[in-house]
CSV table of N, CA and C in Angstrom, one decimal:
chain,number,residue,atom,x,y,z
M,1,UNK,N,31.3,109.3,23.6
M,1,UNK,CA,30.5,108.4,22.6
M,1,UNK,C,31.6,108.0,21.4
M,2,UNK,N,32.4,109.1,20.9
M,2,UNK,CA,33.5,108.6,19.9
M,2,UNK,C,34.4,107.7,20.3
M,3,UNK,N,34.5,107.4,21.5
M,3,UNK,CA,35.6,106.5,22.0
M,3,UNK,C,34.8,105.4,22.2
M,4,UNK,N,33.5,105.2,22.6
M,4,UNK,CA,32.8,103.7,22.4
M,4,UNK,C,32.5,103.2,20.9
M,5,UNK,N,32.4,104.0,20.1
M,5,UNK,CA,32.4,103.7,18.7
M,5,UNK,C,33.3,103.2,18.1
M,6,UNK,N,34.8,103.8,18.7
M,6,UNK,CA,36.1,103.3,18.1
M,6,UNK,C,36.3,102.1,18.4
M,7,UNK,N,36.0,101.6,19.8
M,7,UNK,CA,36.2,100.4,20.2
M,7,UNK,C,35.4,99.6,19.5
M,8,UNK,N,34.3,99.6,19.3
M,8,UNK,CA,33.3,98.8,18.7
M,8,UNK,C,33.6,98.7,17.1
M,9,UNK,N,34.4,99.6,16.4
M,9,UNK,CA,34.5,99.5,15.3
M,9,UNK,C,35.7,98.9,15.0
M,10,UNK,N,36.7,99.4,16.0
M,10,UNK,CA,38.1,98.4,16.2
M,10,UNK,C,38.1,97.1,16.1
M,11,UNK,N,36.9,96.8,17.2
M,11,UNK,CA,36.9,95.2,17.2
M,11,UNK,C,36.5,94.6,16.2
M,12,UNK,N,35.3,95.1,15.7
M,12,UNK,CA,34.9,94.6,14.3
M,12,UNK,C,35.5,94.3,13.2
M,13,UNK,N,36.7,95.3,12.9
M,13,UNK,CA,37.6,95.5,12.0
M,13,UNK,C,38.7,94.4,12.1
M,14,UNK,N,39.1,94.1,13.4
M,14,UNK,CA,39.9,93.2,13.8
M,14,UNK,C,39.4,91.5,13.7
M,15,UNK,N,38.0,91.6,14.1
M,15,UNK,CA,37.5,90.2,13.8
M,15,UNK,C,37.4,89.9,12.2
M,16,UNK,N,37.0,90.9,11.6
M,16,UNK,CA,36.8,90.9,10.0
M,16,UNK,C,38.2,90.4,9.4
M,17,UNK,N,39.4,91.2,9.7
M,17,UNK,CA,40.8,90.8,9.5
M,17,UNK,C,41.1,89.5,9.8
M,18,UNK,N,40.9,89.0,10.7
M,18,UNK,CA,41.2,87.6,11.0
M,18,UNK,C,40.3,86.6,10.3
M,19,UNK,N,39.3,87.0,10.1
M,19,UNK,CA,38.3,85.9,9.3
M,19,UNK,C,38.7,86.1,7.8
M,20,UNK,N,39.1,87.2,7.4
M,20,UNK,CA,39.7,87.2,5.9
M,20,UNK,C,40.9,86.5,5.9
M,21,UNK,N,42.0,86.6,6.7
M,21,UNK,CA,43.1,85.9,6.5
M,21,UNK,C,42.9,84.1,6.8
M,22,UNK,N,42.1,83.9,7.6
M,22,UNK,CA,41.6,82.5,7.9
M,22,UNK,C,41.1,81.9,6.4
M,23,UNK,N,40.3,82.9,5.9
M,23,UNK,CA,39.5,82.4,4.6
M,23,UNK,C,40.8,82.4,3.5
M,24,UNK,N,41.8,83.3,3.6
M,24,UNK,CA,42.8,83.2,2.7
M,24,UNK,C,43.6,82.2,2.8
M,25,UNK,N,44.0,81.6,3.9
M,25,UNK,CA,44.9,80.5,4.1
M,25,UNK,C,44.0,79.3,3.7
M,26,UNK,N,42.7,79.2,4.2
M,26,UNK,CA,41.9,77.9,3.4
M,26,UNK,C,42.2,78.0,1.8
M,27,UNK,N,41.7,79.1,1.3
M,27,UNK,CA,41.7,79.1,-0.3
M,27,UNK,C,42.8,79.0,-0.7
M,28,UNK,N,44.1,79.3,-0.3
M,28,UNK,CA,45.2,78.8,-0.7
M,28,UNK,C,45.9,77.4,-0.6
M,29,UNK,N,45.3,76.6,0.4
M,29,UNK,CA,45.7,75.4,0.7
M,29,UNK,C,44.5,74.2,0.1
M,30,UNK,N,43.9,74.9,-0.6
M,30,UNK,CA,42.8,73.9,-1.5
M,30,UNK,C,43.7,72.9,-2.6
M,31,UNK,N,43.3,71.7,-2.3
M,31,UNK,CA,44.0,70.7,-3.5
M,31,UNK,C,43.0,70.7,-4.4
M,32,UNK,N,43.3,71.0,-5.7
M,32,UNK,CA,42.5,70.7,-6.9
M,32,UNK,C,42.9,69.5,-7.8
M,33,UNK,N,42.0,68.6,-7.8
M,33,UNK,CA,41.9,67.3,-8.3
M,33,UNK,C,41.3,67.4,-9.6
M,34,UNK,N,41.8,66.6,-10.6
M,34,UNK,CA,40.8,66.5,-12.0
M,34,UNK,C,39.4,65.7,-11.6
M,35,UNK,N,38.5,66.2,-12.2
M,35,UNK,CA,37.2,65.5,-12.1
M,35,UNK,C,37.1,64.1,-12.6
M,36,UNK,N,36.6,63.1,-11.8
M,36,UNK,CA,36.5,61.8,-12.3
M,36,UNK,C,35.0,61.4,-11.7
M,37,UNK,N,34.5,60.5,-12.4
M,37,UNK,CA,33.2,59.9,-11.9
M,37,UNK,C,33.4,59.0,-10.8
M,38,UNK,N,32.8,59.1,-9.8
M,38,UNK,CA,32.5,58.1,-8.7
M,38,UNK,C,31.3,57.5,-8.4
M,39,UNK,N,31.4,56.6,-7.5
M,39,UNK,CA,30.1,56.1,-7.2
M,39,UNK,C,29.6,56.8,-6.1
M,40,UNK,N,28.3,57.0,-6.2
M,40,UNK,CA,27.4,57.8,-4.8
M,40,UNK,C,27.7,56.9,-3.4
M,41,UNK,N,28.4,57.9,-2.8
M,41,UNK,CA,28.7,57.3,-1.6
M,41,UNK,C,27.5,58.0,-0.4
M,42,UNK,N,27.3,57.1,0.4
M,42,UNK,CA,26.3,57.2,1.5
M,42,UNK,C,27.0,58.1,2.7
M,43,UNK,N,26.7,59.3,2.9
M,43,UNK,CA,27.8,60.0,4.1
M,43,UNK,C,27.1,59.1,5.5
M,44,UNK,N,28.1,59.0,6.2
M,44,UNK,CA,27.7,58.4,7.4
M,44,UNK,C,28.5,59.1,8.5
M,45,UNK,N,27.8,59.5,9.7
M,45,UNK,CA,28.5,60.2,10.6
M,45,UNK,C,28.9,59.1,11.8
M,46,UNK,N,29.9,59.6,12.6
M,46,UNK,CA,30.5,58.6,13.7
M,46,UNK,C,29.5,58.5,14.6
M,47,UNK,N,28.8,59.4,14.9
M,47,UNK,CA,27.7,59.6,15.9
M,47,UNK,C,26.3,59.4,15.5
M,48,UNK,N,25.8,58.1,15.8
M,48,UNK,CA,24.4,57.8,15.2
M,48,UNK,C,23.5,57.7,16.6
M,49,UNK,N,22.7,58.5,16.7
M,49,UNK,CA,21.9,58.3,18.1
M,49,UNK,C,21.0,57.2,17.6
M,50,UNK,N,20.7,56.3,18.7
M,50,UNK,CA,20.2,55.2,18.5
M,50,UNK,C,18.5,55.2,18.7
M,51,UNK,N,18.3,56.2,19.4
M,51,UNK,CA,16.6,56.4,19.4
M,51,UNK,C,16.3,57.9,19.0
M,52,UNK,N,15.2,58.1,18.7
M,52,UNK,CA,14.6,59.3,18.3
M,52,UNK,C,14.9,60.3,19.4
M,53,UNK,N,14.5,60.0,20.7
M,53,UNK,CA,14.7,60.7,21.7
M,53,UNK,C,16.1,61.3,22.0
M,54,UNK,N,17.3,60.3,21.7
M,54,UNK,CA,18.6,60.9,21.8
M,54,UNK,C,18.9,61.9,20.7
M,55,UNK,N,18.4,61.7,19.3
M,55,UNK,CA,18.7,62.6,18.7
M,55,UNK,C,17.9,64.0,18.8
M,56,UNK,N,17.0,64.0,19.3
M,56,UNK,CA,16.1,65.3,19.8
M,56,UNK,C,16.8,65.9,20.8
M,57,UNK,N,17.4,65.1,21.9
M,57,UNK,CA,18.2,65.7,22.9
M,57,UNK,C,19.4,66.1,22.4
M,58,UNK,N,20.2,65.8,21.5
M,58,UNK,CA,21.3,66.3,21.1
M,58,UNK,C,21.1,67.5,20.2
M,59,UNK,N,20.0,67.6,19.8
M,59,UNK,CA,19.6,68.9,18.8
M,59,UNK,C,19.3,69.8,20.0
M,60,UNK,N,18.4,69.5,20.9
M,60,UNK,CA,18.2,70.6,21.7
M,60,UNK,C,19.3,71.2,22.6
M,61,UNK,N,20.2,70.3,23.0
M,61,UNK,CA,21.5,70.6,23.6
M,61,UNK,C,22.5,71.4,22.6
M,62,UNK,N,22.3,71.2,21.5
M,62,UNK,CA,23.3,72.1,20.6
M,62,UNK,C,22.6,73.3,20.4
M,63,UNK,N,21.4,73.6,20.6
M,63,UNK,CA,20.7,74.9,20.1
M,63,UNK,C,20.3,75.6,21.3
M,64,UNK,N,19.5,75.2,22.2
M,64,UNK,CA,18.9,76.0,23.3
M,64,UNK,C,19.7,75.9,24.5
M,65,UNK,N,20.4,75.0,24.8
M,65,UNK,CA,21.3,74.9,26.2
M,65,UNK,C,22.5,75.5,25.9
M,66,UNK,N,23.0,75.5,24.5
M,66,UNK,CA,24.2,76.3,24.4
M,66,UNK,C,24.1,78.0,24.2
M,67,UNK,N,22.9,78.1,23.7
M,67,UNK,CA,22.5,79.5,23.8
M,67,UNK,C,22.4,80.3,25.2
M,68,UNK,N,21.6,79.5,25.9
M,68,UNK,CA,21.5,79.9,27.2
M,68,UNK,C,23.0,79.9,27.9
M,69,UNK,N,23.7,78.9,27.8
M,69,UNK,CA,25.4,78.7,28.4
M,69,UNK,C,26.1,80.1,28.0
M,70,UNK,N,26.0,80.3,26.8
M,70,UNK,CA,26.7,81.5,26.4
M,70,UNK,C,26.3,82.8,26.7
M,71,UNK,N,25.1,83.0,26.8
M,71,UNK,CA,24.5,84.3,27.2
M,71,UNK,C,24.9,84.5,28.6
M,72,UNK,N,24.9,83.4,29.5
M,72,UNK,CA,25.1,83.6,31.0
M,72,UNK,C,26.5,83.7,31.2
M,73,UNK,N,27.4,83.0,30.5
M,73,UNK,CA,29.0,83.0,30.7
M,73,UNK,C,29.3,84.2,30.0
M,74,UNK,N,28.7,85.0,29.0
M,74,UNK,CA,29.1,86.2,28.6
M,74,UNK,C,28.6,87.2,29.4
M,75,UNK,N,27.6,87.3,30.3
M,75,UNK,CA,27.0,88.1,31.2
M,75,UNK,C,28.1,88.3,32.5
M,76,UNK,N,28.3,86.9,32.9
M,76,UNK,CA,29.5,86.9,33.8
M,76,UNK,C,30.5,87.4,33.5
M,77,UNK,N,31.2,87.2,32.3
M,77,UNK,CA,32.4,87.6,32.0
M,77,UNK,C,32.3,89.4,31.8
M,78,UNK,N,31.2,89.9,31.5
M,78,UNK,CA,31.0,91.5,31.6
M,78,UNK,C,31.1,91.9,32.8
M,79,UNK,N,30.7,90.9,34.2
M,79,UNK,CA,30.7,91.6,35.3
M,79,UNK,C,32.0,91.4,35.9
M,80,UNK,N,33.1,90.9,35.2
M,80,UNK,CA,34.4,91.0,35.9
M,80,UNK,C,34.9,92.4,35.9
M,81,UNK,N,35.7,92.6,37.1
M,81,UNK,CA,36.2,94.1,37.5
M,81,UNK,C,37.6,94.3,36.8
M,82,UNK,N,37.4,94.4,35.4
M,82,UNK,CA,38.6,94.7,34.7
M,82,UNK,C,38.7,96.0,33.8
M,83,UNK,N,38.3,97.0,34.6
M,83,UNK,CA,38.3,98.3,33.9
M,83,UNK,C,37.1,98.8,33.9
M,84,UNK,N,36.7,100.1,33.1
M,84,UNK,CA,35.5,100.7,33.0
M,84,UNK,C,34.5,99.8,32.5
M,85,UNK,N,33.3,100.2,32.6
M,85,UNK,CA,32.2,99.4,32.0
M,85,UNK,C,32.2,99.3,30.6
M,86,UNK,N,32.5,100.2,29.9
M,86,UNK,CA,32.3,100.0,28.4
M,86,UNK,C,33.3,98.9,27.9
M,87,UNK,N,34.5,98.8,28.6
M,87,UNK,CA,35.4,97.8,28.4
M,87,UNK,C,34.9,96.2,28.6
M,88,UNK,N,34.2,96.2,29.9
M,88,UNK,CA,33.4,95.1,30.5
M,88,UNK,C,32.4,94.6,29.4
M,89,UNK,N,31.5,95.5,29.0
M,89,UNK,CA,30.7,95.1,28.1
M,89,UNK,C,31.2,94.5,26.8
M,90,UNK,N,32.0,95.4,26.3
M,90,UNK,CA,32.8,95.0,24.9
M,90,UNK,C,33.5,93.5,25.1
M,91,UNK,N,34.2,93.1,26.2
M,91,UNK,CA,34.5,91.6,26.5
M,91,UNK,C,33.6,90.9,26.6
M,92,UNK,N,32.5,91.2,27.3
M,92,UNK,CA,31.4,90.1,27.4
M,92,UNK,C,30.6,90.1,25.9
M,93,UNK,N,30.9,91.0,25.2
M,93,UNK,CA,30.1,90.7,23.8
M,93,UNK,C,30.9,89.9,22.9
M,94,UNK,N,32.2,90.1,23.2
M,94,UNK,CA,33.3,89.5,22.2
M,94,UNK,C,33.4,87.8,22.8
M,95,UNK,N,33.2,87.4,24.1
M,95,UNK,CA,33.4,86.4,24.5
M,95,UNK,C,32.1,85.4,24.2
M,96,UNK,N,31.0,86.1,23.7
M,96,UNK,CA,29.6,85.4,23.7
M,96,UNK,C,29.5,84.3,22.6
M,97,UNK,N,30.1,85.1,21.2
M,97,UNK,CA,30.1,84.2,20.0
M,97,UNK,C,31.2,83.0,20.1
M,98,UNK,N,32.2,83.2,20.6
M,98,UNK,CA,33.2,82.4,20.6
M,98,UNK,C,32.7,81.0,21.7
M,99,UNK,N,32.2,81.5,22.7
M,99,UNK,CA,31.7,80.5,23.5
M,99,UNK,C,30.6,79.7,23.1
M,100,UNK,N,29.6,80.5,22.5
M,100,UNK,CA,28.5,79.7,21.7
M,100,UNK,C,29.0,78.6,20.5
M,101,UNK,N,30.0,79.3,19.7
M,101,UNK,CA,30.5,78.2,18.8
M,101,UNK,C,31.2,77.2,19.3
M,102,UNK,N,32.1,77.4,20.5
M,102,UNK,CA,32.8,76.3,21.1
M,102,UNK,C,31.6,75.2,21.6
M,103,UNK,N,30.8,75.7,22.4
M,103,UNK,CA,29.7,74.8,23.1
M,103,UNK,C,29.0,73.9,22.0
M,104,UNK,N,28.6,74.5,21.0
M,104,UNK,CA,27.9,73.8,19.7
M,104,UNK,C,28.8,72.9,19.3
M,105,UNK,N,30.1,73.1,18.8
M,105,UNK,CA,30.9,72.2,18.5
M,105,UNK,C,31.0,71.1,19.5
M,106,UNK,N,31.2,71.4,20.8
M,106,UNK,CA,31.4,70.4,21.4
M,106,UNK,C,30.1,69.5,21.7
M,107,UNK,N,29.2,70.0,21.8
M,107,UNK,CA,27.8,69.2,22.0
M,107,UNK,C,27.5,68.5,20.8
M,108,UNK,N,27.9,68.7,19.5
M,108,UNK,CA,27.9,68.0,18.6
M,108,UNK,C,28.7,67.0,18.2
M,109,UNK,N,29.8,67.1,18.7
M,109,UNK,CA,31.0,66.2,18.2
M,109,UNK,C,31.3,65.3,19.4
M,110,UNK,N,30.7,65.4,20.6
M,110,UNK,CA,31.0,64.5,21.5
M,110,UNK,C,29.9,63.1,21.4
M,111,UNK,N,30.7,62.0,21.4
M,111,UNK,CA,30.0,61.0,21.1
M,111,UNK,C,28.8,60.4,22.5
M,112,UNK,N,29.3,61.1,23.6
M,112,UNK,CA,28.0,60.8,24.5
M,112,UNK,C,27.4,62.0,24.7
M,113,UNK,N,26.2,62.2,24.7
M,113,UNK,CA,25.4,63.2,24.7
M,113,UNK,C,25.1,64.0,26.1
M,114,UNK,N,25.8,63.1,27.2
M,114,UNK,CA,25.3,63.7,28.5
M,114,UNK,C,26.5,64.5,28.9
M,115,UNK,N,27.7,64.3,28.5
M,115,UNK,CA,29.0,65.0,28.9
M,115,UNK,C,28.7,66.7,28.7
M,116,UNK,N,28.5,67.0,27.5
M,116,UNK,CA,28.1,68.5,27.2
M,116,UNK,C,26.9,68.9,28.0
M,117,UNK,N,25.9,68.2,28.1
M,117,UNK,CA,24.6,68.7,28.9
M,117,UNK,C,25.1,69.0,30.5
M,118,UNK,N,25.7,68.0,31.0
M,118,UNK,CA,26.4,68.5,32.5
M,118,UNK,C,27.2,69.5,32.5
M,119,UNK,N,28.2,69.4,31.4
M,119,UNK,CA,29.2,70.7,31.5
M,119,UNK,C,28.5,71.9,31.4
M,120,UNK,N,27.6,71.9,30.4
M,120,UNK,CA,26.9,73.2,30.2
M,120,UNK,C,26.0,73.6,31.5
M,121,UNK,N,25.4,72.6,31.9
M,121,UNK,CA,24.5,72.7,33.3
M,121,UNK,C,25.3,73.6,34.4
M,122,UNK,N,26.6,72.9,34.4
M,122,UNK,CA,27.6,73.2,35.5
M,122,UNK,C,28.2,74.6,35.3
M,123,UNK,N,28.3,75.0,34.1
M,123,UNK,CA,28.7,76.4,33.7
M,123,UNK,C,27.8,77.3,34.0
M,124,UNK,N,26.6,77.2,33.7
M,124,UNK,CA,25.3,77.8,33.9
M,124,UNK,C,25.3,78.3,35.3
M,125,UNK,N,25.3,77.1,36.1
M,125,UNK,CA,25.1,77.2,37.8
M,125,UNK,C,26.2,78.2,38.3
M,126,UNK,N,27.4,77.7,37.8
M,126,UNK,CA,28.6,78.6,38.3
M,126,UNK,C,28.6,79.9,37.8
M,127,UNK,N,28.2,80.4,36.5
M,127,UNK,CA,28.2,81.7,36.3
M,127,UNK,C,26.9,82.3,36.9
M,128,UNK,N,25.8,81.8,37.1
M,128,UNK,CA,24.7,82.4,37.9
M,128,UNK,C,25.2,82.7,39.2
M,129,UNK,N,25.9,81.8,39.7
M,129,UNK,CA,26.2,82.0,41.4
M,129,UNK,C,27.1,83.3,41.2
M,130,UNK,N,28.3,83.5,40.0
M,130,UNK,CA,29.0,84.6,40.1
M,130,UNK,C,28.1,85.7,39.7
M,131,UNK,N,27.2,85.8,39.0
M,131,UNK,CA,26.3,86.8,38.7
M,131,UNK,C,25.7,87.4,40.1
M,132,UNK,N,25.1,86.4,40.8
M,132,UNK,CA,24.4,86.6,42.1
M,132,UNK,C,25.4,87.3,43.2
M,133,UNK,N,26.6,86.9,43.0
M,133,UNK,CA,27.4,87.5,44.1
M,133,UNK,C,27.7,88.9,43.7
M,134,UNK,N,27.9,89.2,42.3
M,134,UNK,CA,28.5,90.5,41.9
M,134,UNK,C,27.2,91.4,41.9
M,135,UNK,N,26.0,91.0,42.0
M,135,UNK,CA,24.9,91.7,42.2
M,135,UNK,C,24.5,92.0,43.8
M,136,UNK,N,25.0,91.3,44.3
M,136,UNK,CA,24.6,91.3,46.0
M,136,UNK,C,26.0,92.4,46.5
M,137,UNK,N,26.8,92.3,45.8
M,137,UNK,CA,27.8,93.3,46.3
M,137,UNK,C,27.7,94.8,45.9
């Protein structure tokens, strides 16, 4: 039990240290400019859905489909034969947020909404096949 808590606490502290280093690097490189009044600008994004249905599809793709894909990919990576069961579960738990963040970024930044949907669907199918093979063995 102590070893498992050590792995969890150690990985949490490692992620915290990387996050703090990244925050410090960003904070040190902030450019400070004198304040001056500007005209109000209207923010425009590069990707503008033409139809309301396309916007809903992009939002659903970025929320629900990415969550499902990340959970299944994390479960499949936890099934890899890479050592004891505690290590596999830890690897699956560490992969999950990284995959989820990457898929959300990909689905929101791609100008064509079909590519991320097809990519995540194929990743779900391949990971599901891998999980089925692992359960059958």
